[in-house]
Amino acid sequence: MESGLMSDKLIKLAENVATTRKELQNIRKELRRLNQVHQKDMDNIISSLKTWKCESCSTSDAASIEESSASMDESIPFKPIGIITSSFHEKRGTPRQPGICASIQGKITLFNSIFTNPEHALEGLEDFSHIWILFYFHRNDSTHIRAKVSPPRLNGLKTGVFSTRSPHRPCSVGLSLVHLDYIDGSSVYFSGVDMLDGTPVLDIKPYIPHYDNPVTLNQQWNTEKHLGNDIYGSNSELIDHSRIPREAPDGEEEGSPNDLSSAASSMQISEQVRVPRWISEPPAGQLSVVFKERARSELEALRRNQEQGNIRDVDDRVDLECSIVQILQEDPRSVYVRERYANQFYTFLIGKYHVSCKFDDSKRLVQVYKIALANSLGDTNVTGQVIGT
């Protein structure tokens, strides 16, 4: 009898300890949140104090203050040249890099206000296989610029913002290398979308491996250095220009301009191209993606519609299964969502399709539960729980 009572007490004590630990974790999270709020308030106060002066000082220094602020706050005007049409309408679930979901196509439409005939500005671009797109993070609503950020790959650890590709930057400019599919009039169609629908485009530039690929550049520098040693030697003879390989025209360089993956693999083994270990050897590998029976049947129904020719817009042409796998295996969640809402459903949109899934971090697994048209569902809240389904 006494042993039974003792066992019940131990069980209850263990439950109390578990509850206490959970409460302590919640308190720590709340303290971190309050610390961030406090830090933000302190930054605002310090910023206000820096610009505050007494009445007599402000009168005497008015001219110098105006001159200083004019030089420090001078903005550089940029006018978008076009706009991007993308299958991603919300930040949630949008690929972080263009190579993650290479099968999804996007479109750049040039504005007539920039050029009278915008298609003339694209002449010759079709000769290139890849292009750089410079764009503006128009949905970056962060008002507080931080010198250090937490990339998802670092699992909460921070590093300098300029050592990352975080969209939260002093100047909200993005840069993506994408595959050029084709050009139609004043529209540029490309694959490898990592931008939101409606993103303003600042510039388009061709990708030229001869100049843009560090491996190619290193080979070129080594060749020139080798030729220089052979030509000059100890006698300081004149350069024999016939021995120096002629530079190829833009877009006609040797190598493989159509295969960026081979260039990327070469960069990984090149001793002359360096990246930090959290890039080359991320703390955790890709996730395994599994489709539940319901999601699999919904995919099959969508595939039958494609085979029967029931295609109404660009979203119907997307290889949905491939795109979902490519997005989820790279874990699109932020560190905050990963820690705070680990056991809740995660939802995101690919065009008009709404995807519901659940992550199991202990098994490095994500299971897709449902795929449906977005307009047939209710709204979703910030935690990713589906409402109205």
Tab-separated table of C-alpha atoms in Angstrom:
chain	number	residue	atom	x	y	z
A	1	MET	CA	0.000	0.000	0.000
A	2	GLU	CA	2.763	2.384	1.001
A	3	SER	CA	4.752	1.522	-2.131
A	4	GLY	CA	1.714	2.360	-4.267
A	5	LEU	CA	1.328	5.747	-2.586
A	6	MET	CA	5.039	6.402	-3.016
A	7	SER	CA	4.805	5.534	-6.712
A	8	ASP	CA	1.869	7.925	-7.188
A	9	LYS	CA	3.785	10.681	-5.418
A	10	LEU	CA	6.825	10.119	-7.628
A	11	ILE	CA	4.685	10.258	-10.766
A	12	LYS	CA	3.046	13.459	-9.589
A	13	LEU	CA	6.412	14.922	-8.672
A	14	ALA	CA	7.778	14.073	-12.126
A	15	GLU	CA	4.767	15.761	-13.734
A	16	ASN	CA	5.325	18.861	-11.605
A	17	VAL	CA	8.992	18.946	-12.586
A	18	ALA	CA	8.097	18.655	-16.285
A	19	THR	CA	5.530	21.445	-15.934
A	20	THR	CA	8.062	23.630	-14.127
A	21	ARG	CA	10.648	23.078	-16.839
A	22	LYS	CA	8.133	24.013	-19.498
A	23	GLU	CA	7.204	27.166	-17.610
A	24	LEU	CA	10.881	28.070	-17.278
A	25	GLN	CA	11.315	27.665	-21.028
A	26	ASN	CA	8.338	29.946	-21.630
A	27	ILE	CA	9.777	32.503	-19.199
A	28	ARG	CA	13.138	32.420	-20.992
A	29	LYS	CA	11.438	32.979	-24.356
A	30	GLU	CA	9.420	35.857	-22.931
A	31	LEU	CA	12.568	37.394	-21.438
A	32	ARG	CA	14.290	37.195	-24.817
A	33	ARG	CA	11.305	38.869	-26.458
A	34	LEU	CA	11.196	41.620	-23.831
A	35	ASN	CA	14.938	42.106	-24.195
A	36	GLN	CA	14.496	42.642	-27.937
A	37	VAL	CA	11.718	45.171	-27.306
A	38	HIS	CA	13.871	46.908	-24.684
A	39	GLN	CA	16.854	47.014	-27.053
A	40	LYS	CA	14.705	48.505	-29.794
A	41	ASP	CA	13.398	51.188	-27.416
A	42	MET	CA	16.937	51.970	-26.261
A	43	ASP	CA	18.106	52.299	-29.858
A	44	ASN	CA	15.278	54.752	-30.542
A	45	ILE	CA	16.159	56.775	-27.433
A	46	ILE	CA	19.852	56.878	-28.338
A	47	SER	CA	18.990	57.907	-31.888
A	48	SER	CA	16.773	60.714	-30.575
A	49	LEU	CA	19.444	61.920	-28.145
A	50	LYS	CA	22.032	62.063	-30.899
A	51	THR	CA	19.917	64.525	-32.853
A	52	TRP	CA	18.698	66.535	-29.823
A	53	LYS	CA	20.264	69.870	-28.939
A	54	CYS	CA	19.312	72.666	-26.589
A	55	GLU	CA	17.733	75.771	-28.080
A	56	SER	CA	20.903	77.885	-28.020
A	57	CYS	CA	23.020	75.109	-29.519
A	58	SER	CA	20.479	74.323	-32.185
A	59	THR	CA	20.354	77.971	-33.217
A	60	SER	CA	24.110	78.346	-33.524
A	61	ASP	CA	24.642	75.011	-35.227
A	62	ALA	CA	21.610	75.080	-37.517
A	63	ALA	CA	23.629	75.549	-40.683
A	64	SER	CA	26.141	72.802	-39.894
A	65	ILE	CA	23.380	70.383	-38.865
A	66	GLU	CA	21.493	70.922	-42.100
A	67	GLU	CA	24.656	70.443	-44.126
A	68	SER	CA	25.597	67.274	-42.222
A	69	SER	CA	22.125	65.731	-42.449
A	70	ALA	CA	21.929	66.523	-46.142
A	71	SER	CA	25.184	64.685	-46.813
A	72	MET	CA	24.349	61.727	-44.529
A	73	ASP	CA	20.726	61.234	-45.536
A	74	GLU	CA	21.083	61.884	-49.228
A	75	SER	CA	19.181	59.186	-51.082
A	76	ILE	CA	20.064	57.669	-54.416
A	77	PRO	CA	17.003	57.570	-56.665
A	78	PHE	CA	16.209	54.289	-58.396
A	79	LYS	CA	13.321	53.756	-60.741
A	80	PRO	CA	12.107	50.184	-61.355
A	81	ILE	CA	12.411	49.072	-64.964
A	82	GLY	CA	9.761	46.380	-64.652
A	83	ILE	CA	7.859	44.019	-62.408
A	84	ILE	CA	8.017	40.275	-61.686
A	85	THR	CA	5.101	37.888	-62.030
A	86	SER	CA	5.623	34.943	-59.696
A	87	SER	CA	3.720	31.954	-58.321
A	88	PHE	CA	4.640	33.059	-54.798
A	89	HIS	CA	2.308	35.683	-53.340
A	90	GLU	CA	3.374	35.435	-49.693
A	91	LYS	CA	6.794	35.344	-48.029
A	92	ARG	CA	5.908	32.067	-46.294
A	93	GLY	CA	7.194	29.147	-48.371
A	94	THR	CA	8.983	31.265	-50.979
A	95	PRO	CA	12.370	29.691	-51.883
A	96	ARG	CA	15.301	31.498	-50.313
A	97	GLN	CA	17.574	30.935	-53.319
A	98	PRO	CA	16.879	30.660	-57.071
A	99	GLY	CA	18.405	27.174	-57.323
A	100	ILE	CA	16.052	25.601	-54.774
A	101	CYS	CA	12.980	25.437	-57.000
A	102	ALA	CA	14.382	25.649	-60.517
A	103	SER	CA	11.256	24.195	-62.159
A	104	ILE	CA	8.966	27.151	-61.384
A	105	GLN	CA	8.846	29.868	-64.018
A	106	GLY	CA	8.578	33.601	-63.497
A	107	LYS	CA	8.196	36.582	-65.788
A	108	ILE	CA	9.651	40.081	-65.958
A	109	THR	CA	7.499	42.667	-67.708
A	110	LEU	CA	9.325	45.859	-68.650
A	111	PHE	CA	7.554	49.188	-68.170
A	112	ASN	CA	6.744	51.307	-71.204
A	113	SER	CA	7.559	54.387	-69.127
A	114	ILE	CA	11.280	53.517	-69.188
A	115	PHE	CA	11.671	52.825	-72.895
A	116	THR	CA	9.402	53.808	-75.749
A	117	ASN	CA	10.064	50.360	-77.203
A	118	PRO	CA	11.105	48.173	-74.240
A	119	GLU	CA	11.593	45.116	-76.460
A	120	HIS	CA	14.533	46.916	-78.087
A	121	ALA	CA	16.356	46.930	-74.730
A	122	LEU	CA	16.147	43.116	-74.670
A	123	GLU	CA	17.690	42.634	-78.094
A	124	GLY	CA	20.609	40.197	-77.896
A	125	LEU	CA	19.732	38.950	-74.405
A	126	GLU	CA	18.280	35.744	-75.871
A	127	ASP	CA	21.835	34.668	-76.760
A	128	PHE	CA	22.559	34.085	-73.066
A	129	SER	CA	21.425	31.078	-71.064
A	130	HIS	CA	21.391	32.786	-67.648
A	131	ILE	CA	20.806	36.297	-66.354
A	132	TRP	CA	21.286	38.280	-63.169
A	133	ILE	CA	18.185	40.001	-61.805
A	134	LEU	CA	18.562	42.919	-59.412
A	135	PHE	CA	15.341	43.623	-57.555
A	136	TYR	CA	13.872	45.440	-54.573
A	137	PHE	CA	12.582	43.631	-51.461
A	138	HIS	CA	9.280	45.512	-51.547
A	139	ARG	CA	7.703	43.366	-48.819
A	140	ASN	CA	10.547	43.871	-46.363
A	141	ASP	CA	8.610	45.587	-43.572
A	142	SER	CA	11.445	45.563	-41.028
A	143	THR	CA	12.072	49.065	-39.673
A	144	HIS	CA	15.023	48.138	-37.464
A	145	ILE	CA	18.277	47.354	-39.264
A	146	ARG	CA	20.525	44.945	-37.398
A	147	ALA	CA	24.230	44.411	-37.983
A	148	LYS	CA	23.845	40.702	-37.162
A	149	VAL	CA	21.129	38.333	-38.345
A	150	SER	CA	20.227	34.672	-37.813
A	151	PRO	CA	20.265	32.686	-41.082
A	152	PRO	CA	18.148	29.500	-40.902
A	153	ARG	CA	21.213	27.341	-41.541
A	154	LEU	CA	22.848	28.595	-38.344
A	155	ASN	CA	19.900	27.440	-36.193
A	156	GLY	CA	19.630	30.628	-34.159
A	157	LEU	CA	23.292	31.668	-34.165
A	158	LYS	CA	24.045	35.129	-35.516
A	159	THR	CA	26.519	36.406	-38.071
A	160	GLY	CA	27.135	39.710	-39.840
A	161	VAL	CA	24.384	40.703	-42.253
A	162	PHE	CA	26.895	41.191	-45.077
A	163	SER	CA	28.015	37.559	-44.760
A	164	THR	CA	24.450	36.410	-45.500
A	165	ARG	CA	21.802	36.803	-48.176
A	166	SER	CA	19.180	37.933	-45.705
A	167	PRO	CA	16.551	40.289	-47.183
A	168	HIS	CA	16.776	42.406	-44.016
A	169	ARG	CA	19.565	44.697	-45.165
A	170	PRO	CA	20.388	48.420	-44.953
A	171	CYS	CA	19.612	48.640	-48.673
A	172	SER	CA	16.841	46.200	-49.566
A	173	VAL	CA	18.313	45.081	-52.883
A	174	GLY	CA	18.205	41.446	-53.994
A	175	LEU	CA	20.312	39.655	-56.592
A	176	SER	CA	19.411	36.328	-58.224
A	177	LEU	CA	21.021	34.242	-60.948
A	178	VAL	CA	18.281	32.544	-62.987
A	179	HIS	CA	17.884	30.546	-66.186
A	180	LEU	CA	16.607	32.528	-69.163
A	181	ASP	CA	13.843	30.506	-70.830
A	182	TYR	CA	12.716	32.829	-73.609
A	183	ILE	CA	11.782	36.414	-74.454
A	184	ASP	CA	8.392	37.439	-75.788
A	185	GLY	CA	8.125	41.095	-76.742
A	186	SER	CA	8.853	43.133	-73.619
A	187	SER	CA	8.564	40.126	-71.285
A	188	VAL	CA	11.404	37.918	-70.062
A	189	TYR	CA	10.495	34.396	-68.932
A	190	PHE	CA	12.919	32.701	-66.559
A	191	SER	CA	13.207	29.657	-64.263
A	192	GLY	CA	14.421	29.616	-60.681
A	193	VAL	CA	12.036	31.992	-58.928
A	194	ASP	CA	12.884	33.207	-55.430
A	195	MET	CA	10.954	36.497	-55.613
A	196	LEU	CA	7.431	37.417	-54.603
A	197	ASP	CA	4.763	38.337	-57.104
A	198	GLY	CA	4.885	42.067	-57.816
A	199	THR	CA	8.595	42.467	-57.015
A	200	PRO	CA	10.045	45.614	-58.658
A	201	VAL	CA	13.004	44.922	-60.961
A	202	LEU	CA	15.927	47.356	-60.881
A	203	ASP	CA	18.148	45.852	-63.581
A	204	ILE	CA	18.862	42.822	-65.776
A	205	LYS	CA	22.384	41.721	-66.666
A	206	PRO	CA	23.664	38.701	-68.624
A	207	TYR	CA	25.605	35.993	-66.813
A	208	ILE	CA	29.054	35.640	-68.397
A	209	PRO	CA	31.072	32.707	-66.998
A	210	HIS	CA	34.292	34.233	-68.304
A	211	TYR	CA	33.883	37.081	-65.803
A	212	ASP	CA	31.338	35.896	-63.236
A	213	ASN	CA	32.620	32.401	-62.392
A	214	PRO	CA	35.491	32.542	-59.844
A	215	VAL	CA	36.831	29.172	-61.035
A	216	THR	CA	37.088	30.436	-64.612
A	217	LEU	CA	38.693	33.658	-63.416
A	218	ASN	CA	41.279	31.783	-61.353
A	219	GLN	CA	42.136	29.591	-64.333
A	220	GLN	CA	42.498	32.703	-66.483
A	221	TRP	CA	44.736	34.427	-63.918
A	222	ASN	CA	46.908	31.332	-63.562
A	223	THR	CA	47.244	31.097	-67.359
A	224	GLU	CA	48.258	34.736	-67.647
A	225	LYS	CA	50.736	34.349	-64.793
A	226	HIS	CA	52.221	31.258	-66.439
A	227	LEU	CA	52.508	33.006	-69.790
A	228	GLY	CA	54.137	35.986	-68.133
A	229	ASN	CA	56.828	33.818	-66.530
A	230	ASP	CA	57.527	32.079	-69.827
A	231	ILE	CA	57.628	35.289	-71.847
A	232	TYR	CA	59.665	37.554	-69.631
A	233	GLY	CA	61.916	35.040	-67.875
A	234	SER	CA	65.248	36.508	-66.846
A	235	ASN	CA	65.899	38.286	-70.139
A	236	SER	CA	62.855	40.623	-69.972
A	237	GLU	CA	61.980	39.898	-73.576
A	238	LEU	CA	59.010	41.529	-75.264
A	239	ILE	CA	55.636	39.806	-74.979
A	240	ASP	CA	54.725	37.551	-77.871
A	241	HIS	CA	51.025	38.415	-78.216
A	242	SER	CA	50.466	35.503	-80.573
A	243	ARG	CA	50.942	33.164	-77.603
A	244	ILE	CA	48.239	34.811	-75.492
A	245	PRO	CA	44.764	33.348	-76.102
A	246	ARG	CA	42.377	35.902	-77.567
A	247	GLU	CA	39.486	36.844	-75.301
A	248	ALA	CA	36.227	35.410	-76.590
A	249	PRO	CA	33.225	37.674	-77.229
A	250	ASP	CA	30.589	37.971	-74.526
A	251	GLY	CA	28.548	34.807	-74.311
A	252	GLU	CA	30.963	32.742	-76.419
A	253	GLU	CA	33.486	31.866	-73.738
A	254	GLU	CA	34.854	28.373	-73.334
A	255	GLY	CA	33.421	26.259	-70.589
A	256	SER	CA	29.822	25.394	-69.913
A	257	PRO	CA	27.650	28.520	-69.645
A	258	ASN	CA	24.549	26.348	-69.777
A	259	ASP	CA	25.503	24.261	-66.765
A	260	LEU	CA	25.769	26.243	-63.557
A	261	SER	CA	25.675	23.099	-61.437
A	262	SER	CA	29.025	21.930	-62.813
A	263	ALA	CA	30.486	25.329	-62.022
A	264	ALA	CA	29.083	25.128	-58.517
A	265	SER	CA	30.586	21.687	-57.969
A	266	SER	CA	33.929	22.938	-59.244
A	267	MET	CA	33.760	25.815	-56.796
A	268	GLN	CA	33.283	23.407	-53.906
A	269	ILE	CA	36.564	21.631	-54.609
A	270	SER	CA	38.545	24.701	-55.628
A	271	GLU	CA	41.027	25.842	-53.014
A	272	GLN	CA	40.892	29.367	-54.411
A	273	VAL	CA	37.168	29.851	-53.786
A	274	ARG	CA	36.269	29.946	-50.102
A	275	VAL	CA	32.934	29.832	-48.280
A	276	PRO	CA	32.276	29.390	-44.538
A	277	ARG	CA	31.593	25.892	-43.256
A	278	TRP	CA	27.963	26.661	-42.431
A	279	ILE	CA	27.485	27.079	-46.203
A	280	SER	CA	29.575	24.160	-47.500
A	281	GLU	CA	28.777	21.879	-44.550
A	282	PRO	CA	25.404	22.968	-43.113
A	283	PRO	CA	24.574	21.735	-39.581
A	284	ALA	CA	21.729	19.603	-40.928
A	285	GLY	CA	21.103	18.088	-44.330
A	286	GLN	CA	17.969	18.193	-46.420
A	287	LEU	CA	14.669	16.990	-45.016
A	288	SER	CA	12.810	13.930	-46.260
A	289	VAL	CA	9.422	14.774	-47.780
A	290	VAL	CA	6.525	12.304	-47.595
A	291	PHE	CA	3.068	12.782	-49.100
A	292	LYS	CA	0.179	11.400	-47.065
A	293	GLU	CA	-2.494	9.400	-48.875
A	294	ARG	CA	-4.886	12.341	-49.169
A	295	ALA	CA	-2.214	14.659	-50.569
A	296	ARG	CA	-1.084	11.965	-53.007
A	297	SER	CA	-4.627	11.511	-54.342
A	298	GLU	CA	-5.007	15.285	-54.732
A	299	LEU	CA	-1.764	15.397	-56.691
A	300	GLU	CA	-2.990	12.617	-58.965
A	301	ALA	CA	-6.218	14.531	-59.625
A	302	LEU	CA	-4.242	17.637	-60.568
A	303	ARG	CA	-1.978	15.566	-62.818
A	304	ARG	CA	-5.004	14.105	-64.627
A	305	ASN	CA	-6.270	17.631	-65.269
A	306	GLN	CA	-2.944	18.486	-66.860
A	307	GLU	CA	-2.973	15.369	-69.026
A	308	GLN	CA	-6.522	16.124	-70.175
A	309	GLY	CA	-5.485	19.618	-71.210
A	310	ASN	CA	-7.493	21.462	-68.556
A	311	ILE	CA	-4.823	24.154	-68.273
A	312	ARG	CA	-6.102	27.671	-67.639
A	313	ASP	CA	-3.063	29.623	-66.451
A	314	VAL	CA	0.634	29.357	-65.638
A	315	ASP	CA	-0.025	27.825	-62.195
A	316	ASP	CA	-1.547	24.770	-63.873
A	317	ARG	CA	1.716	24.129	-65.738
A	318	VAL	CA	3.800	23.907	-62.562
A	319	ASP	CA	5.179	20.491	-61.631
A	320	LEU	CA	3.557	20.781	-58.231
A	321	GLU	CA	4.997	17.653	-56.634
A	322	CYS	CA	8.546	18.505	-57.654
A	323	SER	CA	8.146	22.108	-56.487
A	324	ILE	CA	6.733	21.089	-53.093
A	325	VAL	CA	9.599	18.656	-52.519
A	326	GLN	CA	12.241	21.206	-53.532
A	327	ILE	CA	10.802	23.843	-51.202
A	328	LEU	CA	10.214	21.618	-48.171
A	329	GLN	CA	13.448	19.640	-48.242
A	330	GLU	CA	15.321	22.928	-47.693
A	331	ASP	CA	13.074	23.745	-44.669
A	332	PRO	CA	11.468	27.115	-45.529
A	333	ARG	CA	10.687	27.901	-41.864
A	334	SER	CA	12.465	30.687	-40.049
A	335	VAL	CA	14.275	29.872	-36.811
A	336	TYR	CA	11.501	31.647	-34.889
A	337	VAL	CA	8.726	29.561	-36.464
A	338	ARG	CA	10.792	26.393	-36.132
A	339	GLU	CA	11.237	26.871	-32.384
A	340	ARG	CA	7.896	28.373	-31.416
A	341	TYR	CA	5.480	26.432	-33.621
A	342	ALA	CA	7.365	23.182	-34.173
A	343	ASN	CA	4.355	20.904	-33.648
A	344	GLN	CA	1.783	22.912	-35.579
A	345	PHE	CA	0.766	22.719	-39.214
A	346	TYR	CA	2.799	24.789	-41.641
A	347	THR	CA	0.999	26.180	-44.680
A	348	PHE	CA	2.158	28.041	-47.758
A	349	LEU	CA	1.052	28.919	-51.272
A	350	ILE	CA	2.458	27.946	-54.658
A	351	GLY	CA	0.470	30.087	-57.037
A	352	LYS	CA	-3.175	29.207	-56.431
A	353	TYR	CA	-2.385	25.961	-54.614
A	354	HIS	CA	-2.477	25.793	-50.825
A	355	VAL	CA	-0.157	23.234	-49.192
A	356	SER	CA	-0.521	21.985	-45.596
A	357	CYS	CA	2.284	20.011	-43.984
A	358	LYS	CA	3.819	19.114	-40.653
A	359	PHE	CA	7.491	18.889	-39.664
A	360	ASP	CA	9.067	16.247	-37.446
A	361	ASP	CA	12.447	17.742	-36.566
A	362	SER	CA	13.554	14.713	-34.556
A	363	LYS	CA	13.307	12.531	-37.680
A	364	ARG	CA	14.305	15.251	-40.189
A	365	LEU	CA	10.962	14.567	-41.875
A	366	VAL	CA	8.107	16.663	-43.258
A	367	GLN	CA	4.740	15.157	-44.167
A	368	VAL	CA	2.399	16.795	-46.676
A	369	TYR	CA	-1.216	16.382	-45.577
A	370	LYS	CA	-3.289	18.434	-47.980
A	371	ILE	CA	-3.080	20.204	-51.350
A	372	ALA	CA	-6.034	22.301	-52.446
A	373	LEU	CA	-7.028	25.421	-54.325
A	374	ALA	CA	-6.426	28.425	-52.094
A	375	ASN	CA	-9.806	30.017	-52.784
A	376	SER	CA	-11.562	26.925	-51.415
A	377	LEU	CA	-9.977	27.344	-47.978
A	378	GLY	CA	-10.284	29.755	-45.112
A	379	ASP	CA	-7.602	32.195	-44.044
A	380	THR	CA	-4.398	31.137	-42.322
A	381	ASN	CA	-2.916	32.735	-39.268
A	382	VAL	CA	0.733	33.498	-38.638
A	383	THR	CA	1.435	30.176	-36.949
A	384	GLY	CA	0.466	28.205	-40.016
A	385	GLN	CA	-2.635	26.602	-38.516
A	386	VAL	CA	-5.419	26.297	-41.049
A	387	ILE	CA	-8.627	28.073	-40.104
A	388	GLY	CA	-11.953	27.196	-41.656
A	389	THR	CA	-11.012	23.736	-42.915
